Short mmCIF file of C-alpha atoms in Angstrom, two decimals:
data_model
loop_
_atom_site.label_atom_id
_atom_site.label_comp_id
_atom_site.label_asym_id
_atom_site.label_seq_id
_atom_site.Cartn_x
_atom_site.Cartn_y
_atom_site.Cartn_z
CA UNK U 1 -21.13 4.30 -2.37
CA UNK U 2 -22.27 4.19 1.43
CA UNK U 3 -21.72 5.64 4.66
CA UNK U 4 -19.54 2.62 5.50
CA UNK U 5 -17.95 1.62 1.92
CA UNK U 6 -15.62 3.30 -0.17
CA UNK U 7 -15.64 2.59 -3.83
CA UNK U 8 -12.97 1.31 -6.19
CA UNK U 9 -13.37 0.58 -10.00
CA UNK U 10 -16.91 0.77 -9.49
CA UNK U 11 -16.89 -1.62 -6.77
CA UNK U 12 -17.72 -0.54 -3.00
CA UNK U 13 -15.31 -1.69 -0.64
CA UNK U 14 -14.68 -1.19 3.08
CA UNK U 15 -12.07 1.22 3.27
CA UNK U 16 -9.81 -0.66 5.16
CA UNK U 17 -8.46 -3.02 3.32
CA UNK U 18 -5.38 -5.78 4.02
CA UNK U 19 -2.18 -5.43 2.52
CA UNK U 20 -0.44 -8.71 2.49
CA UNK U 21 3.11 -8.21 1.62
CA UNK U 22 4.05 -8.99 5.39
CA UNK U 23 3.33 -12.64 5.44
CA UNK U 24 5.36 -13.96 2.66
CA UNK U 25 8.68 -10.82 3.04
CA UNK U 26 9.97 -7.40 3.62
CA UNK U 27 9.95 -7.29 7.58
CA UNK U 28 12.25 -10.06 8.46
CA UNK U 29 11.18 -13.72 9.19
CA UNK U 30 7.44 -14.12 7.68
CA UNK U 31 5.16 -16.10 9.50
CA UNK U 32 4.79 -20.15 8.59
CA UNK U 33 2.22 -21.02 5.56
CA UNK U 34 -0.18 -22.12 8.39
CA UNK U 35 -0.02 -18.78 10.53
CA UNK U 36 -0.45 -16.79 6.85
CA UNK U 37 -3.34 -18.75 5.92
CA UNK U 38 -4.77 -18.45 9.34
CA UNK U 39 -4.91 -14.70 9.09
CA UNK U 40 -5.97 -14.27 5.62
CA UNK U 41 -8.99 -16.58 7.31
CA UNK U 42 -9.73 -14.78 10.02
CA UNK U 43 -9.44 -11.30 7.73
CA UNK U 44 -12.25 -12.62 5.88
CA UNK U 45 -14.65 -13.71 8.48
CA UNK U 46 -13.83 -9.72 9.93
CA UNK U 47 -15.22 -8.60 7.18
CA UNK U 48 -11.95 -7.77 5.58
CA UNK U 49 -12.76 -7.52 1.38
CA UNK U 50 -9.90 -6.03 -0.30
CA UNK U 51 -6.75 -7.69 -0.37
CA UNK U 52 -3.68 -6.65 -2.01
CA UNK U 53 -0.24 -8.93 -3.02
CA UNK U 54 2.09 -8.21 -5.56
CA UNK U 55 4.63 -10.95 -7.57
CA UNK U 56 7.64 -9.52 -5.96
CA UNK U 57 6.30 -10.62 -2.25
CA UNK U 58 8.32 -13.40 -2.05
CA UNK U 59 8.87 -14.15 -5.32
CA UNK U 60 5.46 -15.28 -6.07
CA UNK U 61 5.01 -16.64 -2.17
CA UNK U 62 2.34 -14.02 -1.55
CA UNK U 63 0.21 -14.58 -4.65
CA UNK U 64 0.35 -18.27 -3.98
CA UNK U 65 -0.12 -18.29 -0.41
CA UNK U 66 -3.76 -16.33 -1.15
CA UNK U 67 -4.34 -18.78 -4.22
CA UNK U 68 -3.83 -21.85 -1.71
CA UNK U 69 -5.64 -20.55 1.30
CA UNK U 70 -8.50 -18.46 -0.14
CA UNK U 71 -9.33 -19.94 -3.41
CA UNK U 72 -12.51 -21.64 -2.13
CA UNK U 73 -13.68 -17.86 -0.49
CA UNK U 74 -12.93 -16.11 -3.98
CA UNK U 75 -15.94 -14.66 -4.17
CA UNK U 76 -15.56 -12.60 -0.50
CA UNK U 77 -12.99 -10.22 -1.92
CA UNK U 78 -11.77 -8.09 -4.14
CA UNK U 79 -8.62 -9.04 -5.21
CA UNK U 80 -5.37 -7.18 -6.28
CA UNK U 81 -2.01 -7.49 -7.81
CA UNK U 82 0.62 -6.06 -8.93
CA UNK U 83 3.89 -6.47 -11.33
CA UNK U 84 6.70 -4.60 -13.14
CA UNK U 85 9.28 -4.49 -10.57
CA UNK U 86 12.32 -7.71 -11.51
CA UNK U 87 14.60 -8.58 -9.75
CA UNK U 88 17.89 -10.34 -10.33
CA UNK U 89 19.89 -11.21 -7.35
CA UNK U 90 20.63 -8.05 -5.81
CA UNK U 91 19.77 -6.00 -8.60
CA UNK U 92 16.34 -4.69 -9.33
CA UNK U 93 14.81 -3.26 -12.33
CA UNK U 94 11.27 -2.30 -13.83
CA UNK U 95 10.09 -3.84 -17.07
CA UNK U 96 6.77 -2.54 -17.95
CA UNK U 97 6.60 -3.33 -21.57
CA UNK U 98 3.58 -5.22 -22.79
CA UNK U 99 5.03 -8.71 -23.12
CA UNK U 100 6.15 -8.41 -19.68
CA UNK U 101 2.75 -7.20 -18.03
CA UNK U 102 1.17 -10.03 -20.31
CA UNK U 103 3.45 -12.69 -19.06
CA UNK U 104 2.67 -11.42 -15.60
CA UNK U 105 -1.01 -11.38 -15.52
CA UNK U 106 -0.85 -15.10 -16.91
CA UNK U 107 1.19 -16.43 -13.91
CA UNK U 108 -0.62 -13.92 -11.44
CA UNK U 109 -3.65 -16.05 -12.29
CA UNK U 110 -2.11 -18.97 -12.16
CA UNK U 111 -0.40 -18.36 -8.40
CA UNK U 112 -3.84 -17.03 -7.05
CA UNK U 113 -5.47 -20.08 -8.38
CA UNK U 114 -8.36 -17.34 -10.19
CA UNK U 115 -9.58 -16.66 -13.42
CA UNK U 116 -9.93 -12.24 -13.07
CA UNK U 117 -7.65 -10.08 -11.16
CA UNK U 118 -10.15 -7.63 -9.85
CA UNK U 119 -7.35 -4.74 -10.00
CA UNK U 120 -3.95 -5.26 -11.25
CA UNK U 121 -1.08 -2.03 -11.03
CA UNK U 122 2.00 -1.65 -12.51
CA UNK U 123 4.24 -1.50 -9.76
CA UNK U 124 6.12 1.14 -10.52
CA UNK U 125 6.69 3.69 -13.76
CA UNK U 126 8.72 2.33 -16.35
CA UNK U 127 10.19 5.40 -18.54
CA UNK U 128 11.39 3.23 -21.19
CA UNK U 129 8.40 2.06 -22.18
CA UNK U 130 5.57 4.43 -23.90
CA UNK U 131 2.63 4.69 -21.28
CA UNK U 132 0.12 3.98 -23.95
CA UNK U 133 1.99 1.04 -24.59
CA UNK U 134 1.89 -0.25 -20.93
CA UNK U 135 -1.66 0.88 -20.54
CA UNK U 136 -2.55 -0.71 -24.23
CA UNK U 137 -1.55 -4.24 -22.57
CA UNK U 138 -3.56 -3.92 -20.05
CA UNK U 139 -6.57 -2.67 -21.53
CA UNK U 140 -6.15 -5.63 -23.68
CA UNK U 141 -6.43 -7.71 -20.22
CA UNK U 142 -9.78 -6.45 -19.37
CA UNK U 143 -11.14 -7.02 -22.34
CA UNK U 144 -9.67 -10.64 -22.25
CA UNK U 145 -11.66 -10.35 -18.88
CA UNK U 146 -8.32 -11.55 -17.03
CA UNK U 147 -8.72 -8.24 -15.20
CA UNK U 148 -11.65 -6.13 -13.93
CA UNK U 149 -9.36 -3.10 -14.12
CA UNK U 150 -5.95 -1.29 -14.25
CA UNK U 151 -4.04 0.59 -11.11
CA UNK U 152 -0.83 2.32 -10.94
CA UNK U 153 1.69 2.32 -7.80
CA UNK U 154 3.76 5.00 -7.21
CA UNK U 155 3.62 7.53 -10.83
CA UNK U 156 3.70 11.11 -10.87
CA UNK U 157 0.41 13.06 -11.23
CA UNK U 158 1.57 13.88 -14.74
CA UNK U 159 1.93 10.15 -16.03
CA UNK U 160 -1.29 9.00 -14.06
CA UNK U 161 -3.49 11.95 -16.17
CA UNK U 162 -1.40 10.41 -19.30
CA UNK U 163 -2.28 6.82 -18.61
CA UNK U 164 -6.16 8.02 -17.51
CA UNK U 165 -6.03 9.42 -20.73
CA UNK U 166 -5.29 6.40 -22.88
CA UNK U 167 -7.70 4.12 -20.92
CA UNK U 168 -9.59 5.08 -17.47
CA UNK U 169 -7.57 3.94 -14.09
CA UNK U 170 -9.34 2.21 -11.42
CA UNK U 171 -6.41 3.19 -8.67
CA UNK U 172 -3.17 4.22 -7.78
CA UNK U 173 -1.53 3.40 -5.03
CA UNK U 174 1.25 5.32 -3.13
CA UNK U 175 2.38 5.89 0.31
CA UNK U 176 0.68 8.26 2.35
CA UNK U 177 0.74 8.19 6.13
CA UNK U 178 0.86 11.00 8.54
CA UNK U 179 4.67 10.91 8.08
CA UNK U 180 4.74 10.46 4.72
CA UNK U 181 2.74 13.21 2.80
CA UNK U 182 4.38 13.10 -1.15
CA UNK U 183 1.13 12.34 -2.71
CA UNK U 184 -0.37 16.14 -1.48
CA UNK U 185 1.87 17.41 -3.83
CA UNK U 186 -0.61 16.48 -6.94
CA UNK U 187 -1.46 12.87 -6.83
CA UNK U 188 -4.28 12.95 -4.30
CA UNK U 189 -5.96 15.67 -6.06
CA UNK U 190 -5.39 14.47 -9.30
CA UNK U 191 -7.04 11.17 -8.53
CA UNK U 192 -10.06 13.09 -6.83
CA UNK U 193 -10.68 15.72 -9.97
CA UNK U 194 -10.32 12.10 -12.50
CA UNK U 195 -12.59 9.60 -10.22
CA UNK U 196 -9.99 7.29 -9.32
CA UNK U 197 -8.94 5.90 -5.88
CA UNK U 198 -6.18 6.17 -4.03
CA UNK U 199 -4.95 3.39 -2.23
CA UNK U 200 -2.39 4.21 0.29
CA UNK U 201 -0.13 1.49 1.43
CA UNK U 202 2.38 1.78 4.55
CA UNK U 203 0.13 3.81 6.46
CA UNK U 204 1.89 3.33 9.46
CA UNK U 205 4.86 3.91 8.77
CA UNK U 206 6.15 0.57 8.20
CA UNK U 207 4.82 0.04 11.46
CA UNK U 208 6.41 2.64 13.26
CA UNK U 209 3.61 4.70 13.63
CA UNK U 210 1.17 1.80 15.51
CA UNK U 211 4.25 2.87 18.80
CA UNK U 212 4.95 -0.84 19.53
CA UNK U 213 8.41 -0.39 18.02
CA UNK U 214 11.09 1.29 20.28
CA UNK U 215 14.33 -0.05 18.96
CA UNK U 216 14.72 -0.89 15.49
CA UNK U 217 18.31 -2.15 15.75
CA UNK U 218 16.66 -4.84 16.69
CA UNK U 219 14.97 -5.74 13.88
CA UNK U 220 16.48 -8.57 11.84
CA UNK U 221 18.78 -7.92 8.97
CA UNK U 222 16.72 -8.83 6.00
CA UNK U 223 14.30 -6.21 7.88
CA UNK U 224 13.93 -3.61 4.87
CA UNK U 225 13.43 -1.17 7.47
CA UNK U 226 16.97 -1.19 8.79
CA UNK U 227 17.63 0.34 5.47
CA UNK U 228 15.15 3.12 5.65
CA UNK U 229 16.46 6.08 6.76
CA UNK U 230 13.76 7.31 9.30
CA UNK U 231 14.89 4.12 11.60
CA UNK U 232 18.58 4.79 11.92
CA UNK U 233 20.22 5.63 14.96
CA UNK U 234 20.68 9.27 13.53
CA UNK U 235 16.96 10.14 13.09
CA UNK U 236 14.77 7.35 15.01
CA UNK U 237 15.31 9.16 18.46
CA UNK U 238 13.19 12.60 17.18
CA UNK U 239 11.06 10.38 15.49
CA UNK U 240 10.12 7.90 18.57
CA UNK U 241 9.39 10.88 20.19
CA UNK U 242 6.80 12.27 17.99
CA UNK U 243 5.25 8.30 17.85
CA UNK U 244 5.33 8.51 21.93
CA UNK U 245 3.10 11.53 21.45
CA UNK U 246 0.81 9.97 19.20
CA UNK U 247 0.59 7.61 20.90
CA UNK U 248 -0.82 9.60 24.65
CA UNK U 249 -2.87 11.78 21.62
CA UNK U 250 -4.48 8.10 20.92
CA UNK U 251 -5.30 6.77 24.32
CA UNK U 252 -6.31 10.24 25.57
CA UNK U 253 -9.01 9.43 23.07
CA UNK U 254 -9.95 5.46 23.30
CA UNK U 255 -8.04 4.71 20.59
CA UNK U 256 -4.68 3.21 19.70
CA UNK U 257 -2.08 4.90 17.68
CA UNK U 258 -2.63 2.96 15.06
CA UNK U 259 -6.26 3.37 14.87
CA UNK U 260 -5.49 7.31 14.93
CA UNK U 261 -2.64 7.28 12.15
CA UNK U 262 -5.28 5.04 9.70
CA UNK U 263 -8.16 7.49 10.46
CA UNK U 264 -6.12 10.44 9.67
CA UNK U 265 -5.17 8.64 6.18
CA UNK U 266 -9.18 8.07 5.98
CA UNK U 267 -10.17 11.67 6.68
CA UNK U 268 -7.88 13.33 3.44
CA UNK U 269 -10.72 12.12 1.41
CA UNK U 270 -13.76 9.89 -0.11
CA UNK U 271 -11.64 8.66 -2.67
CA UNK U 272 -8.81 7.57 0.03
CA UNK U 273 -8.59 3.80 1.03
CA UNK U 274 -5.69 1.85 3.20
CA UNK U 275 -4.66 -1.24 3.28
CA UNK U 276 -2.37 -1.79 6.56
CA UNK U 277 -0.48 -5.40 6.66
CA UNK U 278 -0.06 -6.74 10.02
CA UNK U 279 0.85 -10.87 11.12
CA UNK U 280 -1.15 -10.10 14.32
CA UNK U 281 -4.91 -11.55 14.83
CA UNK U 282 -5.13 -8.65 17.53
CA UNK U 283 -3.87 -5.53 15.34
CA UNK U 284 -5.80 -7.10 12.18
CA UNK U 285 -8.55 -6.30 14.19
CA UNK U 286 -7.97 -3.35 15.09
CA UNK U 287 -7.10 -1.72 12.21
CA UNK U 288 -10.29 -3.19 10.76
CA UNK U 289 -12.36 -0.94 13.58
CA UNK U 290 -10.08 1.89 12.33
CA UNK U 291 -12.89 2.41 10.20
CA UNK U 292 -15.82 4.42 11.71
CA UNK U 293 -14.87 5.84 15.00
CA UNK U 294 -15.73 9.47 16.21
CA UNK U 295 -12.24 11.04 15.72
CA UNK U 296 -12.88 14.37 16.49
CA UNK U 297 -11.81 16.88 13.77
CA UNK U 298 -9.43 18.64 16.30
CA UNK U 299 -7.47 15.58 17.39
CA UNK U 300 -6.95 14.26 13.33
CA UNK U 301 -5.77 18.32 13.19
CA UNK U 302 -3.52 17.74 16.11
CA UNK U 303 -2.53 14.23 14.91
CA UNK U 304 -1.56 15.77 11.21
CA UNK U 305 0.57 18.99 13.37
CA UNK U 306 2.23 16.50 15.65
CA UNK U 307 4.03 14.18 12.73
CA UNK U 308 4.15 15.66 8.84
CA UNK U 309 6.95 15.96 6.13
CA UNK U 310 8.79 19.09 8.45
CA UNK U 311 8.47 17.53 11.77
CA UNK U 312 9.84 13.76 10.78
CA UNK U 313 13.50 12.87 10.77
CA UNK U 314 14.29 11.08 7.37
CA UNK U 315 13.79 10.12 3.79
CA UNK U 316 11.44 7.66 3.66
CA UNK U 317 13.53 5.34 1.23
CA UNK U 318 17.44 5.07 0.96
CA UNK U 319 19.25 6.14 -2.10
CA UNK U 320 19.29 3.83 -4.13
CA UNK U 321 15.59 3.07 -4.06
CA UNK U 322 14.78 7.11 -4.80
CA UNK U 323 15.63 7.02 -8.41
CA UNK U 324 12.65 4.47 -8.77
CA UNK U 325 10.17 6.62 -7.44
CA UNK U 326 8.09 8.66 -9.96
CA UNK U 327 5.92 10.37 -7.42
CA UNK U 328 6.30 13.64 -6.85
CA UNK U 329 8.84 14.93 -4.20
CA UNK U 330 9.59 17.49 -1.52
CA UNK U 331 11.95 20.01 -1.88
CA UNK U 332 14.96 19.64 0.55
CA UNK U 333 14.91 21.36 3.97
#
């Protein structure tokens, strides 16, 4: 590991890497094939090398829109995946059994048009499956060499020492954001004492925390944010307000709000990466500068005072969703 690289199942990485669930679903209308592929381009020639997808992005969309656009570039990034969440219809379910995650890995490299998966999680914990079972399948994939290595999304620190236990993690990935702290509660320093990483996706808050959203009943229905509690009309007043501030905290300091909220993420630890999405050339860049700029010590202190887990307004997911989260989580005010 360098000054400027972070390291990840034994492979350095800049710590900034793109998430690329925004392209193919979750936030409304994705962008066409053409804009995708233009970004995932451009991300590359930034200097961009970690990118992360998942099968449930569109149904496969994601996987395949990176196996179409960047098969010829393979070699400029580390690649990862992700699978155990189903869906059917409106219903959604986990299936981490090891016929499943087999199944999965097969059309994983089949839709990214690659023979190894540098990384590939388990999207979420499955509790009726044995973890040595899950982990046993994919052990089995990197000695098959269809993997490089094997990440949880999402688990409790308790099940990630289990599964580190049956056969060494590369990562787990949670959120963690300035408004969205869970992972303090054992995760991040579980992953620190065991030498894994921890990849921390939404680390702007959906968004929300880059201060170019003001009104999210705007947002289009299939939005998964109008869902979310922190961006209903009860709570996203209070929390716009706190963004505002952020945001003068930011620009008081030659940075954007966005640029502050990813080097706060960046500054809990050597072991901490992010991977931001974004379908905008401009913000893909600057997230990718997040990287490296003098943030004083006082204003990431100020930053973490002005928005934590007592200051925000909202859950971060709706009811339903909860029950599917393993991670560890606050006590109610």
């Amino acid at each position: 590991m360098t000054d400027t690289t972070r390291t990840i199942a034994g492979t350095e990485l800049h710590p900034v890497g793109l998430g690329c669930m925004n392209l193919s679903w979750a936030y409304g209308t994705p962008p066409s094939a053409e804009e995708g592929a233009k970004l995932l381009g451009r991300a590359l020639d930034l200097g961009y090398n970690h990118l992360d997808t998942a099968r449930i992005y569109g149904g496969g969309q994601n996987e395949a829109l990176i196996g179409e656009t960047l098969h010829g570039r393979r070699a400029e990034f580390f690649l990862a995946s992700k699978c155990g969440i189903t869906v059917d219809g409106p219903k959604r379910g986990v299936d981490c059994s090891p016929r499943a995650i087999e199944e999965a890995i097969d059309e994983s490299l089949r839709l990214l048009r690659t023979e190894r998966i540098d990384l590939y999680y388990m999207h979420r914990f499955d509790p009726k499956v044995p973890i040595a079972d899950s982990v046993g399948a994919m052990a089995r994939a990197i000695e098959a060499g269809k993997i490089g290595a094997y990440g949880v999304s999402e688990w409790s620190a308790r099940h990630i020492r289990e599964a580190h236990a049956a056969h060494p993690m590369g990562a787990v990935q949670t959120e963690y954001s300035l408004w969205t702290r869970n992972v303090e509660l054992g995760v991040l320093d579980t992953c620190r004492e065991l030498g894994i990483a921890l990849v921390a996706f939404s680390p702007l808050g959906r968004g929300a925390l880059a201060g170019t959203l003001n009104d999210p009943s705007t947002l289009e229905d299939t939005d998964l944010r109008t869902k979310m509690p922190r961006f209903q009309p009860a709570n996203w007043p209070h929390n716009r307000a706190l963004i505002e501030s952020l945001v003068t905290l930011a620009e008081a300091n030659g940075m954007t709000a966005a640029q502050l909220a990813l080097a706060w993420v960046l500054s809990r630890g050597e072991h901490v990466h992010v991977i931001p999405g974004t379908t905008s050339l401009p913000h893909l860049t600057d997230n990718h500068r997040a990287w490296g700029l003098p943030v004083p010590s006082d204003v990431l202190e100020a930053a973490g005072a002005l928005i934590n887990e007592d200051t925000v307004a909202g859950h971060r997911y709706h009811d339903a969703i909860r029950p599917t989260i393993d991670t560890e989580e606050f006590e109610p005010a």
